[in-house]
Short mmCIF file of C-alpha atoms in Angstrom, two decimals:
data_model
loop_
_atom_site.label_atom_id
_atom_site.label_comp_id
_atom_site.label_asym_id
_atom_site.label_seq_id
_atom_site.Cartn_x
_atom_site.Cartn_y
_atom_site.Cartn_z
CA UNK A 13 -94.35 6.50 12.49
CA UNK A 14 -93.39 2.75 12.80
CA UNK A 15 -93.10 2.90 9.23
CA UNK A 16 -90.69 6.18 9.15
CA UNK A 17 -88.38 4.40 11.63
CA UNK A 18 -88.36 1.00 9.53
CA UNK A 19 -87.08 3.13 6.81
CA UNK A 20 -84.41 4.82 8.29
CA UNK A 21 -83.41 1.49 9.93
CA UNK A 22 -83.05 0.02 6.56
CA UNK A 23 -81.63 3.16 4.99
CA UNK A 24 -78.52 2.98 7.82
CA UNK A 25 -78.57 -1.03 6.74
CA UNK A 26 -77.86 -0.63 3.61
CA UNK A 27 -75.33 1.81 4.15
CA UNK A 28 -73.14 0.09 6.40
CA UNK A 29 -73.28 -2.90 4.28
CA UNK A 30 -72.40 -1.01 1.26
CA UNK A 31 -69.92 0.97 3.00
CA UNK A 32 -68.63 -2.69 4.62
CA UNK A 33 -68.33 -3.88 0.29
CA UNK A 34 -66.59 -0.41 -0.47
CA UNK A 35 -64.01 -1.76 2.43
CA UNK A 36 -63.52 -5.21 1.21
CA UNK A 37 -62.98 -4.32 -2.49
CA UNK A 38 -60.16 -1.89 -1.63
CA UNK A 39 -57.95 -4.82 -0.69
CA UNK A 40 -55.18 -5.36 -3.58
CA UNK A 41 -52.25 -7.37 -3.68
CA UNK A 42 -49.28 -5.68 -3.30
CA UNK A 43 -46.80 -5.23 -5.35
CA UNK A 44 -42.54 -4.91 -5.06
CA UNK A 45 -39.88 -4.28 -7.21
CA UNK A 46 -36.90 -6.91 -7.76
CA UNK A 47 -33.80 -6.48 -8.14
CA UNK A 48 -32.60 -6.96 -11.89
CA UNK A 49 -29.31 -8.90 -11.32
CA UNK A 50 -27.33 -6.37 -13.00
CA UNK A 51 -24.52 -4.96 -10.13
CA UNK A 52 -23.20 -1.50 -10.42
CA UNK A 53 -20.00 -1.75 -12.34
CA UNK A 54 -16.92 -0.84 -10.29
CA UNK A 55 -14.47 1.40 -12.10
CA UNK A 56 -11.00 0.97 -12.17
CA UNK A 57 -9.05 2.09 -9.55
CA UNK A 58 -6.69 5.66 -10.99
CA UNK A 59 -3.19 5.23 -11.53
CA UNK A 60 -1.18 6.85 -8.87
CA UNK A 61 2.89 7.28 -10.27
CA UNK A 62 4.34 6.17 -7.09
CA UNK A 63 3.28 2.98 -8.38
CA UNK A 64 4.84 0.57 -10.73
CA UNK A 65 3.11 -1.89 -12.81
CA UNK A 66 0.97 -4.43 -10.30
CA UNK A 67 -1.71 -6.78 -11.01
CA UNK A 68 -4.81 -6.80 -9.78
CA UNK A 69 -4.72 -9.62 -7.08
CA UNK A 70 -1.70 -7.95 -5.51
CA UNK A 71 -2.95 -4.13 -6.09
CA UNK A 72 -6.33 -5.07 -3.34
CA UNK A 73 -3.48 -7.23 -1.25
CA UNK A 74 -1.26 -4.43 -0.67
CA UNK A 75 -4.38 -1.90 -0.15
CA UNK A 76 -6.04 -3.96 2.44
CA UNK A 77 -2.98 -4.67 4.26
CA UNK A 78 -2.12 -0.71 4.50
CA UNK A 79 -5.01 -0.28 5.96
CA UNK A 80 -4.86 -3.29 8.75
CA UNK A 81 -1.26 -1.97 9.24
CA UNK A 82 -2.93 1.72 9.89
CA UNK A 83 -4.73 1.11 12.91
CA UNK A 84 -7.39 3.45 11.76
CA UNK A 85 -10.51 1.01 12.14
CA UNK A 86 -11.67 0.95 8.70
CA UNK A 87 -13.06 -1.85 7.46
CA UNK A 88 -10.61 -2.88 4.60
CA UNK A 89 -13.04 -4.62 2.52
CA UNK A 90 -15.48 -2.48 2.55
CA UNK A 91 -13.98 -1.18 -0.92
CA UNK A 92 -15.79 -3.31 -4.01
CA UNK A 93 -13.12 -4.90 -6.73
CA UNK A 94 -13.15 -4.13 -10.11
CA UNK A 95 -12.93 -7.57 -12.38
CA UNK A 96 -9.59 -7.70 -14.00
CA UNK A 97 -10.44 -6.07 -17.56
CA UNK A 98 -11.93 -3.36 -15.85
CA UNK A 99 -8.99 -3.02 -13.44
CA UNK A 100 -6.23 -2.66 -16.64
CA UNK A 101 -7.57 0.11 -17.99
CA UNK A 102 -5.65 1.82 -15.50
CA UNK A 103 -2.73 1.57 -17.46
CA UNK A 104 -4.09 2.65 -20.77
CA UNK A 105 -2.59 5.80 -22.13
CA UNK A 106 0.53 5.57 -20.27
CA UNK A 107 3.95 5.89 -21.86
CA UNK A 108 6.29 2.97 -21.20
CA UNK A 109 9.91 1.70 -22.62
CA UNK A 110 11.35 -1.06 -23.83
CA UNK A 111 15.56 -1.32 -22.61
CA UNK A 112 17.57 -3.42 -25.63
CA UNK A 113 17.70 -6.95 -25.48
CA UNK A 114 19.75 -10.32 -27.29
CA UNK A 115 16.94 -11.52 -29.12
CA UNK A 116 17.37 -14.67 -27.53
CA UNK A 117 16.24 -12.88 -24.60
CA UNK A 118 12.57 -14.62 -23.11
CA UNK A 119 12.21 -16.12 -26.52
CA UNK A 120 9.94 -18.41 -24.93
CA UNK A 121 7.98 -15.99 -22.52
CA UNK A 122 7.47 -12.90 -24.65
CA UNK A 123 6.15 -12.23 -28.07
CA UNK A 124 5.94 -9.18 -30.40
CA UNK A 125 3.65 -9.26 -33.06
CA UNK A 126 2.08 -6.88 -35.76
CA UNK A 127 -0.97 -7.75 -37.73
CA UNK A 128 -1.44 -6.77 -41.87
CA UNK A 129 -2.78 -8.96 -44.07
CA UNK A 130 -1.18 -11.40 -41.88
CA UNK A 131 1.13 -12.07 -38.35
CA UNK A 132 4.67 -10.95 -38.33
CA UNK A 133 6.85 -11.73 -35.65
CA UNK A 134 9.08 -9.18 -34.61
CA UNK A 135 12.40 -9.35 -32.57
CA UNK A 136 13.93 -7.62 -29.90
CA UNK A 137 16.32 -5.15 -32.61
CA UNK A 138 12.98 -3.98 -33.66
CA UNK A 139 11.70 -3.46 -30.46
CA UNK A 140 14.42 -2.17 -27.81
CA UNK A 141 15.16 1.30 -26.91
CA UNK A 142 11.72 2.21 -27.97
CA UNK A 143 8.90 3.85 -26.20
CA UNK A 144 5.46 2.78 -26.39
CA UNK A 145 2.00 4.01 -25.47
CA UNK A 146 -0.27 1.48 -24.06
CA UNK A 147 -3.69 1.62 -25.72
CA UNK A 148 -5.21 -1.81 -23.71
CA UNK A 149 -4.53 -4.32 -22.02
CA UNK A 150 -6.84 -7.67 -22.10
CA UNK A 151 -5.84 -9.86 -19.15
CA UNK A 152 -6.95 -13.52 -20.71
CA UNK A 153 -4.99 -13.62 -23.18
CA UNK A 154 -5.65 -17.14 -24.18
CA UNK A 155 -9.75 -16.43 -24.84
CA UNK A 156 -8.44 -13.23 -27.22
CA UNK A 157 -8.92 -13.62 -30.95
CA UNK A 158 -5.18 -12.77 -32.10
CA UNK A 159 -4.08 -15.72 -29.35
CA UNK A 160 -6.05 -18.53 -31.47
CA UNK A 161 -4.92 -17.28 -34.60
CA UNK A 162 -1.21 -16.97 -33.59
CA UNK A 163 -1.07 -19.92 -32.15
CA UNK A 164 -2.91 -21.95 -34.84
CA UNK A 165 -0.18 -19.50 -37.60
CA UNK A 166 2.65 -20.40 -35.86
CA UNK A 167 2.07 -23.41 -33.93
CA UNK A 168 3.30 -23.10 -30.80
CA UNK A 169 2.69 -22.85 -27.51
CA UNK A 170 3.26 -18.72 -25.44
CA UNK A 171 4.57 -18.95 -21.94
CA UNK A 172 2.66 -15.88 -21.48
CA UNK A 173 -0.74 -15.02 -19.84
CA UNK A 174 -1.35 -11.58 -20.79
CA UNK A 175 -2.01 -9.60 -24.10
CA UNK A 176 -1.15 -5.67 -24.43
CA UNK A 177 -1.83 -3.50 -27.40
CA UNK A 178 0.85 -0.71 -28.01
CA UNK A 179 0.93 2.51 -30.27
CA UNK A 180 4.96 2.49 -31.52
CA UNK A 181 5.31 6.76 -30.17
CA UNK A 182 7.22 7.17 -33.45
CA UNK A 183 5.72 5.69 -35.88
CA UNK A 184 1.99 5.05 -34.60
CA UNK A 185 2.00 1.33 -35.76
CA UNK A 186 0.04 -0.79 -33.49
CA UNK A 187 2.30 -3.82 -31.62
CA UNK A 188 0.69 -6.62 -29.92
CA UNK A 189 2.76 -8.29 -26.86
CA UNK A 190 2.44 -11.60 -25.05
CA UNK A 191 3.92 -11.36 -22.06
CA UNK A 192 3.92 -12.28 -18.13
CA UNK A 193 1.98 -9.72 -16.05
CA UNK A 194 3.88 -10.66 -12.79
CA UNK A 195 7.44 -9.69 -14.63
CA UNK A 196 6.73 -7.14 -17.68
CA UNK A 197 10.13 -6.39 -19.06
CA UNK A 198 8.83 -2.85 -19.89
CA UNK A 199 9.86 0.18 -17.58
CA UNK A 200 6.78 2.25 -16.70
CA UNK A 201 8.04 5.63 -17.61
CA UNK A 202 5.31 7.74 -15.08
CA UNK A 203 6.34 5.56 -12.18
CA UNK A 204 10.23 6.03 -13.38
CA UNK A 205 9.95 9.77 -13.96
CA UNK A 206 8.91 10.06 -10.42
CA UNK A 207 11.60 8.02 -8.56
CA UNK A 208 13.89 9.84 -10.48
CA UNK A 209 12.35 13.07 -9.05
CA UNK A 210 12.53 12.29 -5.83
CA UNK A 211 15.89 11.02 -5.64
CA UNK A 212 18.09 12.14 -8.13
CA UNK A 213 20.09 15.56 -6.75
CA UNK A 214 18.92 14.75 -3.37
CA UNK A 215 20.76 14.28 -0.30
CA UNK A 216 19.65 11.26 1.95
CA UNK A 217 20.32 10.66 5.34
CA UNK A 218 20.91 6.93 6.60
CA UNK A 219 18.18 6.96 9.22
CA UNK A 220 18.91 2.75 9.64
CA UNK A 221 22.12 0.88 9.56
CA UNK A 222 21.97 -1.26 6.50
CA UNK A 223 24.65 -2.90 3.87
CA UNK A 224 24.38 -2.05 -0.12
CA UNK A 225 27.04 -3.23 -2.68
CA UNK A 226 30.34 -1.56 -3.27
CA UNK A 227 30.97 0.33 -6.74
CA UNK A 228 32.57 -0.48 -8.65
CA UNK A 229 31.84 -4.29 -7.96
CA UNK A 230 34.13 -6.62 -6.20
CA UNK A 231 34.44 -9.98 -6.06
CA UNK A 232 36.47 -9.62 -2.87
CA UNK A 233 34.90 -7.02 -1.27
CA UNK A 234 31.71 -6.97 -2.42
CA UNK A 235 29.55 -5.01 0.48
CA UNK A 236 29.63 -2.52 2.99
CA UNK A 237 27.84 -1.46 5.93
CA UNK A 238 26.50 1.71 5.93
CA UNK A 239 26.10 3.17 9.55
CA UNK A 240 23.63 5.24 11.02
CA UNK A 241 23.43 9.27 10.48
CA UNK A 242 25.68 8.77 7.09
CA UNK A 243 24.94 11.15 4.08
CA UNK A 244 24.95 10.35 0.40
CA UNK A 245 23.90 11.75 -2.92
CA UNK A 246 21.81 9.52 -4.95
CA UNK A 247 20.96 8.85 -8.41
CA UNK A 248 18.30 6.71 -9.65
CA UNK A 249 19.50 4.43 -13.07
CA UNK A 250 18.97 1.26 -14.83
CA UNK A 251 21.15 -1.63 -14.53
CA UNK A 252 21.19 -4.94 -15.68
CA UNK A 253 21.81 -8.06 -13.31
CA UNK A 254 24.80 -8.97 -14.62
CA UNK A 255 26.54 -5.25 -13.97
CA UNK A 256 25.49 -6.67 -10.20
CA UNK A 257 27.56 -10.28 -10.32
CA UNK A 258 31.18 -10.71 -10.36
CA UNK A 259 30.90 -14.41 -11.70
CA UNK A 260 28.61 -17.41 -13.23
CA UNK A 261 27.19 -14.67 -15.54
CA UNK A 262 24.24 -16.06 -17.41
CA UNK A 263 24.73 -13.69 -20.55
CA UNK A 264 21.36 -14.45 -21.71
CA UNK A 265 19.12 -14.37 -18.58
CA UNK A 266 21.39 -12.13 -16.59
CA UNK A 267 20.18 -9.15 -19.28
CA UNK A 268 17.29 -8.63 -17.26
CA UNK A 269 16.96 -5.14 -16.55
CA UNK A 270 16.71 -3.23 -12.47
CA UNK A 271 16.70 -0.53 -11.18
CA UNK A 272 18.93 0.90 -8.37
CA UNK A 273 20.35 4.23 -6.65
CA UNK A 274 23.85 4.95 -6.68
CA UNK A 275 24.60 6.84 -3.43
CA UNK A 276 27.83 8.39 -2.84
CA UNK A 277 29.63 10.40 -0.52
CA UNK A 278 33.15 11.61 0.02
CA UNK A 279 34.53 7.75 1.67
CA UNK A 280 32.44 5.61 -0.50
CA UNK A 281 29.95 4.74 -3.56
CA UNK A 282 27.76 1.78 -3.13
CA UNK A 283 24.71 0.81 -5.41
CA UNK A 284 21.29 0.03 -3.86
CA UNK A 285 19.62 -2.85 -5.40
CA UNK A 286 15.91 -1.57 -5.21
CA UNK A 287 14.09 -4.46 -6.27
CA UNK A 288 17.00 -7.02 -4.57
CA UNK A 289 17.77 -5.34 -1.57
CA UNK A 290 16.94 -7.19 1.66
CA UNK A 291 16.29 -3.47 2.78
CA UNK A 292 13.21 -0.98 1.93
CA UNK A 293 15.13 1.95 0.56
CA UNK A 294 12.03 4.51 2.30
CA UNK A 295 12.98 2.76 5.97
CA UNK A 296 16.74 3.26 5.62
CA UNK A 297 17.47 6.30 3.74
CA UNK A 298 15.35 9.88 3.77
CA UNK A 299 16.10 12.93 2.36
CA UNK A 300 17.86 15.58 4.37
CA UNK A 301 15.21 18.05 4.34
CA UNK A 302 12.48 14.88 5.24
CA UNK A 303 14.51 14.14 8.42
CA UNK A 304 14.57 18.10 9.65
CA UNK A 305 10.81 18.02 8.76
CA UNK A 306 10.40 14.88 10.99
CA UNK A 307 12.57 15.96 13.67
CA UNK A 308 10.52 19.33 13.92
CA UNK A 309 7.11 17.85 13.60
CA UNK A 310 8.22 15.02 16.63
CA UNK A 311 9.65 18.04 18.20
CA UNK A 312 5.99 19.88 17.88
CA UNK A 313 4.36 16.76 18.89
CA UNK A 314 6.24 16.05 22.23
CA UNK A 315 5.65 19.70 23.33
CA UNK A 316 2.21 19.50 22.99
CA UNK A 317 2.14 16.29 24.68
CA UNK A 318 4.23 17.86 27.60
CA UNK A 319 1.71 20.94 27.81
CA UNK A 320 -1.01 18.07 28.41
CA UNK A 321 0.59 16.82 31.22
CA UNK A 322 1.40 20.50 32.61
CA UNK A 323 -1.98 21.86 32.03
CA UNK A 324 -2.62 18.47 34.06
CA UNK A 325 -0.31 18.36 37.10
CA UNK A 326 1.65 21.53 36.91
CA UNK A 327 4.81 22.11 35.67
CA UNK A 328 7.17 20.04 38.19
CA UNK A 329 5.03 17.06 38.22
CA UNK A 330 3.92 17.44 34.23
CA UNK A 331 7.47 17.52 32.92
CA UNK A 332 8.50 14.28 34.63
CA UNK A 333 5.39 12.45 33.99
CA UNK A 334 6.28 13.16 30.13
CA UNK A 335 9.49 12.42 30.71
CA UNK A 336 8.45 9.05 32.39
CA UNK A 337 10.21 10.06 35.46
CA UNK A 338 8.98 9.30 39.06
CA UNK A 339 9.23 10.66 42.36
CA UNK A 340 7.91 11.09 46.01
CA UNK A 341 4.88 13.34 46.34
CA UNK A 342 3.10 12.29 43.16
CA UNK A 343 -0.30 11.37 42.83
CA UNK A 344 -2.34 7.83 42.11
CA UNK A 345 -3.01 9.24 38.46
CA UNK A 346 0.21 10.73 37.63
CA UNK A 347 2.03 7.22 38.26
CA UNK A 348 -0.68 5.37 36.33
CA UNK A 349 0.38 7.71 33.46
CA UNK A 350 4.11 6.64 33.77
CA UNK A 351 3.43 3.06 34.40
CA UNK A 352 0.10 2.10 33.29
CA UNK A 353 -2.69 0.03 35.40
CA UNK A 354 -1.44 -2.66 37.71
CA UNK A 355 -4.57 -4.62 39.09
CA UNK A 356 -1.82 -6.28 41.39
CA UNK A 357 -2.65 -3.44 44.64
CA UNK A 358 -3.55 -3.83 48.22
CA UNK A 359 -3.89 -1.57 50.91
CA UNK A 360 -2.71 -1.83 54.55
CA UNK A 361 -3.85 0.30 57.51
CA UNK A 362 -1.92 1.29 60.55
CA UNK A 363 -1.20 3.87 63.46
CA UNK A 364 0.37 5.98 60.61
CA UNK A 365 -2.67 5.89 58.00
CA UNK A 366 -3.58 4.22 55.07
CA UNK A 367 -0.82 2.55 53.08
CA UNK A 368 -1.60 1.26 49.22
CA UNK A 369 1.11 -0.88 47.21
CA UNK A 370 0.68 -1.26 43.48
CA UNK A 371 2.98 -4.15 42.31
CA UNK A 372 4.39 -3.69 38.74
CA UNK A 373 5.85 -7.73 38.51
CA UNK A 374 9.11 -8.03 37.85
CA UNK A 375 9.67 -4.42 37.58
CA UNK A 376 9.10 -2.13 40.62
CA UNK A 377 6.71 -1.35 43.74
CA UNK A 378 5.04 1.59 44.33
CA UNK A 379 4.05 2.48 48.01
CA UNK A 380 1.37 5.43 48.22
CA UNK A 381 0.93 7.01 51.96
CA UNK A 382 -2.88 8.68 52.13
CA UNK A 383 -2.67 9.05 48.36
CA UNK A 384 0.68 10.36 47.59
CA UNK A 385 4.07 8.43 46.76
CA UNK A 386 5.92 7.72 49.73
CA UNK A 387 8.51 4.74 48.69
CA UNK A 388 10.07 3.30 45.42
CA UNK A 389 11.09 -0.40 45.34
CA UNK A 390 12.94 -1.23 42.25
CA UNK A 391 13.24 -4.96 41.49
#
């Protein structure tokens, strides 16, 4: 019997030991993955045609600003940049034009080239009054291939930091182009094409007082004020600066191509320098049938903010707390609606109840008799 139980003893022995080695020999390192180093690319952002050509820097600028300016709360960098090559390839595929030029015109800042068998130069006659299709756009121009060799061919230095590769739309020859991307002397036709739409034909409504410059030019009389509420046709063209002066005209700088609106009415014609203008065309002018819009959907919006305040206090007391209006017999609430919060109160007790006073400084007090308005002190 002894002998039975020695047995099982050993038997349940060996089995929690062996069962104690089965537990220690699961035990593994672990393992993790790592990240590779390789980012997810971010894609260019689409071309929109209310937009003319930008670089990248001030594309993100202008984008993170609209949103600060929005009030909405989103975090405005929250959006990932693309790297500049990426960023250009917005552009390709896009139709742009070249306006006729001296061809002493940017000698210095802007090169055409075509590539054979070798580099030829080409000049502005060759070039002007032409439209192009953009087919890339490489950003360092001076680590690009055709920059080293046309600089070593012609020896000389390019006042130019950017390298574009065109398709001539009429004869499909490739151009190359040095040129500035803060001032390309091309005209994006998309971004054209759609100012043009939405002014030309048009009638626009001065929404702002603001001055533009008479037409024709005068040296004596060379603005006027536009008033409020004024109406004008417009038309969206291309001028040069020197159709702007009257005097010290730079005939080879002053070539430089802008563009502007010619609004006229049945007094007047004036030009409106778009890119010169001291004014934002959008915050001074709108189209007639914008301003009814506006006026209807501000007209929509004030009702239903006066139904709030009806649905609220009832229609005497609603009505002139939209209205911002006070008078006796209103509530606490309905004057913290007009006025605001004033943490400037105190309250006084006498044989006639409870009096509160709510100091606005500066501006007014407000005397409340058991809860309703009783007096109105105006500073």
């Amino acid at each position: 019997m002894e002998n039975i139980k020695m047995k099982r003893t050993l038997f349940f022995t060996a089995i929690t030991i062996l069962l104690s080695i089965s537990g220690f020999s699961q035990i593994e390192m672990g393992k993790i993955e790592k990240a590779t180093g390789n980012e997810t690319k971010v894609s260019f952002p689409v071309y929109d045609n209310s937009e003319n050509f930008i670089i990248q820097s001030e594309y993100y600028k202008a984008k993170i600003t609209k949103i600060l300016e929005s009030g909405s709360g989103k975090n405005p960098f929250e959006e990932k940049q693309c790297d500049e090559n990426e960023y250009y390839k917005r552009y390709n595929g896009l139709k742009i034009y070249y306006p006729t030029y001296s061809d002493e015109y940017k000698k210095n800042s802007i090169l055409f080239l075509k590539k054979t068998n070798k580099i030829e130069i080409l000049n502005w006659s060759q070039i002007g009054n032409k439209y192009f299709t953009i087919v890339n756009i490489n950003s360092f121009l001076d680590k690009s291939e055709l920059y080293n060799e046309a600089k070593s061919n012609l020896s000389k230095d390019f006042y130019a930091d950017i390298l574009f590769e065109l398709k001539d739309n009429i004869s499909n020859e490739t151009i190359f182009v040095f040129e500035s991307q803060y001032n390309p002397q091309f005209i994006l036709v998309p971004f054209f094409e759609k100012k043009k739409e939405l002014i030309n034909g048009k009638s626009f409504i001065a929404i702002s007082d603001f001055s533009a410059i008479k037409n024709p030019v005068s040296k004596t009389d060379y603005s006027l004020y536009i008033d409020k509420g004024t109406e004008w046709k417009a038309e969206l063209t291309l001028l040069r600066k020197k159709d702007l002066k009257t005097e010290d005209i730079d005939e080879n700088n002053d070539q430089e191509t802008l563009l502007a609106v010619l609004l006229t009415n049945e007094k007047d014609k004036v030009i409106f320098d778009l890119e010169g203008s001291r004014w934002n065309f959008d915050n001074v002018l709108l189209t007639k049938k914008d301003l009814e819009n506006l006026k209807t959907e501000n007209l929509n919006k004030n009702k239903l903010s006066e139904n709030v305040y009806i649905k609220k206090y009832g229609e005497k007391f609603g009505k002139l707390v939209y209205q911002k209006k006070t008078t006796i017999g209103m509530s606490k609430d309905m004057c913290s609606d007009i006025y605001g919060i004033t943490l400037n109160r105190k309250k006084i007790k006498n044989e006639n109840g409870e009096i509160e006073i709510w100091e606005y400084t500066g501006i007014l007090k407000l005397y409340f008799k058991n809860g309703k308005l009783s007096q109105i002190i105006n500073y």
